[in-house]
Amino acid sequence: MTWPKLHNPDELESLVLDVGLLPFFHSGIPGFSVEALTPSRYWFVAGVDGPWEWRMEVARRGNVAYGKLFRSKAGLVSREWYPDLSNYRRDGYDFDARYDEGKAGHKEKVIVDLLTQNGPMLSRDLKRAAADILGKDGVKNFDAVMTRLQMQTYVTIHSFDYLRDKRGNPFGWGVARYALTEDVLGEEVTRGAYRREPAESKARLLNHLGILCPNAFDDELEKLLR
């Protein structure tokens, strides 16, 4: 396909809805990322909204999932293709079953329990709440734990909030608010492909990616999905 250049959040959302899966940063496959499709004049230019702001708007709308989904880096997936990604990545396990069988750690369990009890939480609040349970040393690798939960599709980014100064003015890049993926996309999406074997979902994803990126090697597509 001919890949369009991106200039605003509407174009980004439309493209993801069309192609189904799109890494945010360089993916190992030339040209297949938001980074590659966005002109340089939109990246970190004062007074100009670019992909960093677009992802916040797209995540807020809830039509596309945004989080660390490809090679432990950020990416976007449509509601159409998320069921197969979830089915493949979860490998037949809801989180409680994964934890009961020793395939998820205590830190992951604490995060999932906090989000179950409290609903969407800002990353800094989630980290503090986890520290109250685990102790300071227990959350030193908080980012790694959150990445694993996103890659496994149990947790996703709900939205972003700006921090505010004493005058109420927003500042910074926006802080992620995390939630259980079911609370963002709904069980009909996260569990929508459970009737298939995980291997079948993987094959469907690889076939789709092969159509999108016909010049990519099979091992590159495999790496993108692991």
PDB file of C-alpha atoms in Angstrom:
ATOM      1  CA  MET A   1       0.000   0.000   0.000  1.00  0.00           C
ATOM      2  CA  THR A   2       0.985   3.632  -0.346  1.00  0.00           C
ATOM      3  CA  TRP A   3       1.575   5.014   3.112  1.00  0.00           C
ATOM      4  CA  PRO A   4       0.277   8.568   3.694  1.00  0.00           C
ATOM      5  CA  LYS A   5       2.063  11.276   5.616  1.00  0.00           C
ATOM      6  CA  LEU A   6       0.475  12.226   8.926  1.00  0.00           C
ATOM      7  CA  HIS A   7      -0.365  15.788   9.904  1.00  0.00           C
ATOM      8  CA  ASN A   8      -2.938  15.612  12.722  1.00  0.00           C
ATOM      9  CA  PRO A   9      -4.671  13.219  15.148  1.00  0.00           C
ATOM     10  CA  ASP A  10      -7.593  12.584  12.803  1.00  0.00           C
ATOM     11  CA  GLU A  11      -5.264  11.298  10.103  1.00  0.00           C
ATOM     12  CA  LEU A  12      -3.422   9.153  12.644  1.00  0.00           C
ATOM     13  CA  GLU A  13      -6.605   7.603  13.969  1.00  0.00           C
ATOM     14  CA  SER A  14      -7.973   7.043  10.470  1.00  0.00           C
ATOM     15  CA  LEU A  15      -4.792   5.277   9.382  1.00  0.00           C
ATOM     16  CA  VAL A  16      -4.762   2.953  12.399  1.00  0.00           C
ATOM     17  CA  LEU A  17      -8.432   2.104  11.858  1.00  0.00           C
ATOM     18  CA  ASP A  18      -7.557   1.307   8.246  1.00  0.00           C
ATOM     19  CA  VAL A  19      -4.380  -0.750   8.719  1.00  0.00           C
ATOM     20  CA  GLY A  20      -5.119  -2.187  12.165  1.00  0.00           C
ATOM     21  CA  LEU A  21      -1.643  -2.109  13.726  1.00  0.00           C
ATOM     22  CA  LEU A  22       0.972   0.648  13.710  1.00  0.00           C
ATOM     23  CA  PRO A  23       4.099   1.021  15.859  1.00  0.00           C
ATOM     24  CA  PHE A  24       4.749   4.530  17.145  1.00  0.00           C
ATOM     25  CA  PHE A  25       8.536   4.461  16.896  1.00  0.00           C
ATOM     26  CA  HIS A  26      10.881   2.716  14.451  1.00  0.00           C
ATOM     27  CA  SER A  27       9.735  -0.890  14.341  1.00  0.00           C
ATOM     28  CA  GLY A  28      12.586  -2.627  12.559  1.00  0.00           C
ATOM     29  CA  ILE A  29      10.511  -2.502   9.366  1.00  0.00           C
ATOM     30  CA  PRO A  30      11.371   0.564   7.249  1.00  0.00           C
ATOM     31  CA  GLY A  31       8.500   3.006   6.869  1.00  0.00           C
ATOM     32  CA  PHE A  32       6.161   1.160   9.230  1.00  0.00           C
ATOM     33  CA  SER A  33       5.714   3.562  12.160  1.00  0.00           C
ATOM     34  CA  VAL A  34       4.174   6.870  13.114  1.00  0.00           C
ATOM     35  CA  GLU A  35       7.718   8.183  13.384  1.00  0.00           C
ATOM     36  CA  ALA A  36       8.460   7.327   9.751  1.00  0.00           C
ATOM     37  CA  LEU A  37       5.178   8.724   8.451  1.00  0.00           C
ATOM     38  CA  THR A  38       5.316  12.105  10.205  1.00  0.00           C
ATOM     39  CA  PRO A  39       7.246  15.041   8.685  1.00  0.00           C
ATOM     40  CA  SER A  40      10.032  16.304  10.928  1.00  0.00           C
ATOM     41  CA  ARG A  41       8.389  19.714  11.267  1.00  0.00           C
ATOM     42  CA  TYR A  42       5.818  18.146  13.626  1.00  0.00           C
ATOM     43  CA  TRP A  43       8.293  16.601  16.064  1.00  0.00           C
ATOM     44  CA  PHE A  44       8.933  18.565  19.266  1.00  0.00           C
ATOM     45  CA  VAL A  45       8.529  22.015  17.705  1.00  0.00           C
ATOM     46  CA  ALA A  46       7.463  24.772  20.104  1.00  0.00           C
ATOM     47  CA  GLY A  47       3.875  25.811  19.518  1.00  0.00           C
ATOM     48  CA  VAL A  48       3.191  22.965  17.081  1.00  0.00           C
ATOM     49  CA  ASP A  49       1.161  19.896  18.024  1.00  0.00           C
ATOM     50  CA  GLY A  50       2.773  16.706  16.782  1.00  0.00           C
ATOM     51  CA  PRO A  51       2.603  12.923  17.318  1.00  0.00           C
ATOM     52  CA  TRP A  52       3.289  13.290  21.046  1.00  0.00           C
ATOM     53  CA  GLU A  53       0.089  15.338  21.373  1.00  0.00           C
ATOM     54  CA  TRP A  54      -1.828  13.359  18.721  1.00  0.00           C
ATOM     55  CA  ARG A  55      -1.413  10.087  20.632  1.00  0.00           C
ATOM     56  CA  MET A  56      -3.011  11.730  23.677  1.00  0.00           C
ATOM     57  CA  GLU A  57      -6.045  12.764  21.674  1.00  0.00           C
ATOM     58  CA  VAL A  58      -6.363   9.390  19.941  1.00  0.00           C
ATOM     59  CA  ALA A  59      -6.075   7.510  23.249  1.00  0.00           C
ATOM     60  CA  ARG A  60      -8.745   9.734  24.810  1.00  0.00           C
ATOM     61  CA  ARG A  61     -11.252   8.933  22.047  1.00  0.00           C
ATOM     62  CA  GLY A  62     -11.090   5.205  22.772  1.00  0.00           C
ATOM     63  CA  ASN A  63     -11.452   4.034  19.169  1.00  0.00           C
ATOM     64  CA  VAL A  64      -7.849   2.845  19.045  1.00  0.00           C
ATOM     65  CA  ALA A  65      -5.735   1.210  21.764  1.00  0.00           C
ATOM     66  CA  TYR A  66      -2.460   2.957  22.582  1.00  0.00           C
ATOM     67  CA  GLY A  67       0.302   1.544  24.747  1.00  0.00           C
ATOM     68  CA  LYS A  68       3.532  -0.424  24.709  1.00  0.00           C
ATOM     69  CA  LEU A  69       2.455  -3.091  22.261  1.00  0.00           C
ATOM     70  CA  PHE A  70       5.345  -3.729  19.866  1.00  0.00           C
ATOM     71  CA  ARG A  71       8.779  -4.882  21.020  1.00  0.00           C
ATOM     72  CA  SER A  72       8.106  -3.208  24.391  1.00  0.00           C
ATOM     73  CA  LYS A  73       7.636   0.136  22.646  1.00  0.00           C
ATOM     74  CA  ALA A  74       4.564   2.240  21.999  1.00  0.00           C
ATOM     75  CA  GLY A  75       2.100   1.463  19.262  1.00  0.00           C
ATOM     76  CA  LEU A  76      -1.547   1.644  18.246  1.00  0.00           C
ATOM     77  CA  VAL A  77      -4.014  -1.145  17.448  1.00  0.00           C
ATOM     78  CA  SER A  78      -7.561  -0.901  16.153  1.00  0.00           C
ATOM     79  CA  ARG A  79     -10.512  -2.493  17.919  1.00  0.00           C
ATOM     80  CA  GLU A  80     -10.824  -4.816  14.910  1.00  0.00           C
ATOM     81  CA  TRP A  81      -7.366  -6.358  15.379  1.00  0.00           C
ATOM     82  CA  TYR A  82      -6.934  -6.074  19.147  1.00  0.00           C
ATOM     83  CA  PRO A  83      -8.906  -9.296  19.832  1.00  0.00           C
ATOM     84  CA  ASP A  84      -6.377 -11.413  17.948  1.00  0.00           C
ATOM     85  CA  LEU A  85      -3.436  -9.581  19.499  1.00  0.00           C
ATOM     86  CA  SER A  86      -4.909 -10.126  22.953  1.00  0.00           C
ATOM     87  CA  ASN A  87      -5.695 -13.774  22.274  1.00  0.00           C
ATOM     88  CA  TYR A  88      -2.158 -14.437  21.040  1.00  0.00           C
ATOM     89  CA  ARG A  89      -0.348 -12.479  23.757  1.00  0.00           C
ATOM     90  CA  ARG A  90      -2.463 -13.847  26.631  1.00  0.00           C
ATOM     91  CA  ASP A  91      -1.974 -17.366  25.288  1.00  0.00           C
ATOM     92  CA  GLY A  92      -5.241 -18.591  26.756  1.00  0.00           C
ATOM     93  CA  TYR A  93      -4.792 -17.016  30.192  1.00  0.00           C
ATOM     94  CA  ASP A  94      -6.883 -14.363  31.876  1.00  0.00           C
ATOM     95  CA  PHE A  95      -4.658 -12.585  34.378  1.00  0.00           C
ATOM     96  CA  ASP A  96      -5.802 -14.491  37.467  1.00  0.00           C
ATOM     97  CA  ALA A  97      -5.164 -17.821  35.766  1.00  0.00           C
ATOM     98  CA  ARG A  98      -1.726 -16.643  34.636  1.00  0.00           C
ATOM     99  CA  TYR A  99      -0.876 -15.589  38.184  1.00  0.00           C
ATOM    100  CA  ASP A 100      -2.236 -18.803  39.747  1.00  0.00           C
ATOM    101  CA  GLU A 101      -0.002 -20.855  37.453  1.00  0.00           C
ATOM    102  CA  GLY A 102       3.079 -18.835  38.366  1.00  0.00           C
ATOM    103  CA  LYS A 103       3.374 -17.142  34.976  1.00  0.00           C
ATOM    104  CA  ALA A 104       2.947 -13.625  36.435  1.00  0.00           C
ATOM    105  CA  GLY A 105       4.739 -12.129  39.420  1.00  0.00           C
ATOM    106  CA  HIS A 106       3.512 -10.562  42.647  1.00  0.00           C
ATOM    107  CA  LYS A 107       4.265  -7.040  41.432  1.00  0.00           C
ATOM    108  CA  GLU A 108       2.058  -7.543  38.382  1.00  0.00           C
ATOM    109  CA  LYS A 109      -0.687  -8.880  40.679  1.00  0.00           C
ATOM    110  CA  VAL A 110      -0.477  -5.795  42.890  1.00  0.00           C
ATOM    111  CA  ILE A 111      -0.844  -3.490  39.867  1.00  0.00           C
ATOM    112  CA  VAL A 112      -3.801  -5.428  38.448  1.00  0.00           C
ATOM    113  CA  ASP A 113      -5.508  -5.518  41.864  1.00  0.00           C
ATOM    114  CA  LEU A 114      -5.061  -1.751  42.319  1.00  0.00           C
ATOM    115  CA  LEU A 115      -6.567  -1.035  38.902  1.00  0.00           C
ATOM    116  CA  THR A 116      -9.398  -3.467  39.599  1.00  0.00           C
ATOM    117  CA  GLN A 117     -10.202  -1.744  42.874  1.00  0.00           C
ATOM    118  CA  ASN A 118      -9.699   1.880  41.834  1.00  0.00           C
ATOM    119  CA  GLY A 119     -10.316   2.039  38.093  1.00  0.00           C
ATOM    120  CA  PRO A 120      -8.037   4.175  35.874  1.00  0.00           C
ATOM    121  CA  MET A 121      -5.070   5.659  37.763  1.00  0.00           C
ATOM    122  CA  LEU A 122      -2.355   8.151  36.892  1.00  0.00           C
ATOM    123  CA  SER A 123       1.016   6.419  36.650  1.00  0.00           C
ATOM    124  CA  ARG A 124       2.488   8.380  39.568  1.00  0.00           C
ATOM    125  CA  ASP A 125      -0.516   7.547  41.797  1.00  0.00           C
ATOM    126  CA  LEU A 126      -0.370   3.897  40.770  1.00  0.00           C
ATOM    127  CA  LYS A 127       3.335   3.744  41.565  1.00  0.00           C
ATOM    128  CA  ARG A 128       2.800   5.341  44.986  1.00  0.00           C
ATOM    129  CA  ALA A 129      -0.050   2.985  45.804  1.00  0.00           C
ATOM    130  CA  ALA A 130       2.078   0.008  44.764  1.00  0.00           C
ATOM    131  CA  ALA A 131       4.936   1.288  46.953  1.00  0.00           C
ATOM    132  CA  ASP A 132       2.571   1.394  49.942  1.00  0.00           C
ATOM    133  CA  ILE A 133       2.066  -2.350  49.450  1.00  0.00           C
ATOM    134  CA  LEU A 134       5.446  -3.482  48.154  1.00  0.00           C
ATOM    135  CA  GLY A 135       7.750  -0.962  49.775  1.00  0.00           C
ATOM    136  CA  LYS A 136      10.042   1.423  47.894  1.00  0.00           C
ATOM    137  CA  ASP A 137      12.366  -1.314  46.676  1.00  0.00           C
ATOM    138  CA  GLY A 138       9.398  -3.200  45.293  1.00  0.00           C
ATOM    139  CA  VAL A 139       8.641  -0.622  42.618  1.00  0.00           C
ATOM    140  CA  LYS A 140      12.142   0.197  41.426  1.00  0.00           C
ATOM    141  CA  ASN A 141      11.301  -1.567  38.148  1.00  0.00           C
ATOM    142  CA  PHE A 142       7.769  -0.138  37.916  1.00  0.00           C
ATOM    143  CA  ASP A 143       8.181   0.791  34.246  1.00  0.00           C
ATOM    144  CA  ALA A 144       9.266  -2.740  33.352  1.00  0.00           C
ATOM    145  CA  VAL A 145       6.263  -4.208  35.177  1.00  0.00           C
ATOM    146  CA  MET A 146       3.891  -1.845  33.361  1.00  0.00           C
ATOM    147  CA  THR A 147       5.511  -2.693  30.027  1.00  0.00           C
ATOM    148  CA  ARG A 148       4.995  -6.425  30.611  1.00  0.00           C
ATOM    149  CA  LEU A 149       1.337  -5.921  31.501  1.00  0.00           C
ATOM    150  CA  GLN A 150       0.776  -3.808  28.392  1.00  0.00           C
ATOM    151  CA  MET A 151       2.592  -6.254  26.124  1.00  0.00           C
ATOM    152  CA  GLN A 152       0.466  -9.056  27.562  1.00  0.00           C
ATOM    153  CA  THR A 153      -2.622  -6.827  26.922  1.00  0.00           C
ATOM    154  CA  TYR A 154      -3.911  -6.911  30.510  1.00  0.00           C
ATOM    155  CA  VAL A 155      -3.319  -3.173  31.019  1.00  0.00           C
ATOM    156  CA  THR A 156      -3.488  -0.275  28.598  1.00  0.00           C
ATOM    157  CA  ILE A 157      -3.363   3.507  28.605  1.00  0.00           C
ATOM    158  CA  HIS A 158      -6.743   5.028  29.322  1.00  0.00           C
ATOM    159  CA  SER A 159      -5.805   8.670  28.696  1.00  0.00           C
ATOM    160  CA  PHE A 160      -3.249  11.343  29.546  1.00  0.00           C
ATOM    161  CA  ASP A 161      -3.481  14.178  32.060  1.00  0.00           C
ATOM    162  CA  TYR A 162      -1.304  17.269  32.259  1.00  0.00           C
ATOM    163  CA  LEU A 163       0.205  18.154  35.601  1.00  0.00           C
ATOM    164  CA  ARG A 164      -0.687  21.663  36.754  1.00  0.00           C
ATOM    165  CA  ASP A 165       1.270  24.333  38.565  1.00  0.00           C
ATOM    166  CA  LYS A 166       0.030  26.355  41.563  1.00  0.00           C
ATOM    167  CA  ARG A 167      -1.889  28.653  39.216  1.00  0.00           C
ATOM    168  CA  GLY A 168      -3.650  25.765  37.556  1.00  0.00           C
ATOM    169  CA  ASN A 169      -1.701  25.996  34.322  1.00  0.00           C
ATOM    170  CA  PRO A 170      -0.848  22.687  32.598  1.00  0.00           C
ATOM    171  CA  PHE A 171       2.793  21.808  32.034  1.00  0.00           C
ATOM    172  CA  GLY A 172       4.924  18.909  30.844  1.00  0.00           C
ATOM    173  CA  TRP A 173       4.247  16.155  28.322  1.00  0.00           C
ATOM    174  CA  GLY A 174       1.175  14.609  29.859  1.00  0.00           C
ATOM    175  CA  VAL A 175       1.073  11.788  32.397  1.00  0.00           C
ATOM    176  CA  ALA A 176      -0.368   8.418  31.412  1.00  0.00           C
ATOM    177  CA  ARG A 177      -3.484   7.154  33.157  1.00  0.00           C
ATOM    178  CA  TYR A 178      -3.538   3.341  33.153  1.00  0.00           C
ATOM    179  CA  ALA A 179      -6.496   0.978  33.308  1.00  0.00           C
ATOM    180  CA  LEU A 180      -7.386  -2.661  32.857  1.00  0.00           C
ATOM    181  CA  THR A 181      -7.808  -3.163  29.144  1.00  0.00           C
ATOM    182  CA  GLU A 182     -11.325  -4.547  29.643  1.00  0.00           C
ATOM    183  CA  ASP A 183     -12.286  -1.232  31.262  1.00  0.00           C
ATOM    184  CA  VAL A 184     -11.098   0.696  28.203  1.00  0.00           C
ATOM    185  CA  LEU A 185     -12.021  -1.502  25.240  1.00  0.00           C
ATOM    186  CA  GLY A 186     -14.572  -3.837  26.797  1.00  0.00           C
ATOM    187  CA  GLU A 187     -14.542  -7.615  27.139  1.00  0.00           C
ATOM    188  CA  GLU A 188     -16.077  -8.017  23.696  1.00  0.00           C
ATOM    189  CA  VAL A 189     -12.780  -6.676  22.298  1.00  0.00           C
ATOM    190  CA  THR A 190     -10.195  -8.088  24.698  1.00  0.00           C
ATOM    191  CA  ARG A 191     -11.799 -11.546  24.646  1.00  0.00           C
ATOM    192  CA  GLY A 192     -13.334 -11.351  21.193  1.00  0.00           C
ATOM    193  CA  ALA A 193     -11.011 -13.954  19.679  1.00  0.00           C
ATOM    194  CA  TYR A 194     -10.914 -16.410  22.604  1.00  0.00           C
ATOM    195  CA  ARG A 195     -12.785 -18.958  20.475  1.00  0.00           C
ATOM    196  CA  ARG A 196      -9.618 -19.255  18.367  1.00  0.00           C
ATOM    197  CA  GLU A 197      -6.436 -20.979  19.370  1.00  0.00           C
ATOM    198  CA  PRO A 198      -3.664 -18.447  20.139  1.00  0.00           C
ATOM    199  CA  ALA A 199      -1.634 -19.923  17.282  1.00  0.00           C
ATOM    200  CA  GLU A 200      -4.472 -19.145  14.866  1.00  0.00           C
ATOM    201  CA  SER A 201      -4.576 -15.535  16.044  1.00  0.00           C
ATOM    202  CA  LYS A 202      -0.822 -15.286  15.574  1.00  0.00           C
ATOM    203  CA  ALA A 203      -1.129 -16.629  12.024  1.00  0.00           C
ATOM    204  CA  ARG A 204      -3.877 -14.129  11.232  1.00  0.00           C
ATOM    205  CA  LEU A 205      -1.739 -11.271  12.547  1.00  0.00           C
ATOM    206  CA  LEU A 206       1.350 -12.375  10.644  1.00  0.00           C
ATOM    207  CA  ASN A 207      -0.630 -12.726   7.431  1.00  0.00           C
ATOM    208  CA  HIS A 208      -2.114  -9.253   7.874  1.00  0.00           C
ATOM    209  CA  LEU A 209       1.273  -7.702   8.626  1.00  0.00           C
ATOM    210  CA  GLY A 210       2.718  -9.467   5.585  1.00  0.00           C
ATOM    211  CA  ILE A 211       0.098  -7.793   3.404  1.00  0.00           C
ATOM    212  CA  LEU A 212       0.844  -4.387   4.955  1.00  0.00           C
ATOM    213  CA  CYS A 213       4.611  -4.830   4.716  1.00  0.00           C
ATOM    214  CA  PRO A 214       5.274  -7.148   1.747  1.00  0.00           C
ATOM    215  CA  ASN A 215       9.008  -6.391   1.716  1.00  0.00           C
ATOM    216  CA  ALA A 216       9.542  -7.321   5.351  1.00  0.00           C
ATOM    217  CA  PHE A 217      11.208 -10.604   6.275  1.00  0.00           C
ATOM    218  CA  ASP A 218       9.210 -13.152   8.244  1.00  0.00           C
ATOM    219  CA  ASP A 219      11.543 -12.898  11.242  1.00  0.00           C
ATOM    220  CA  GLU A 220      11.008  -9.119  11.357  1.00  0.00           C
ATOM    221  CA  LEU A 221       7.253  -9.619  11.538  1.00  0.00           C
ATOM    222  CA  GLU A 222       7.706 -12.270  14.209  1.00  0.00           C
ATOM    223  CA  LYS A 223       9.805  -9.927  16.317  1.00  0.00           C
ATOM    224  CA  LEU A 224       7.122  -7.258  16.055  1.00  0.00           C
ATOM    225  CA  LEU A 225       4.509  -9.582  17.539  1.00  0.00           C
ATOM    226  CA  ARG A 226       6.519 -11.206  20.336  1.00  0.00           C
TER     227      ARG A 226
END
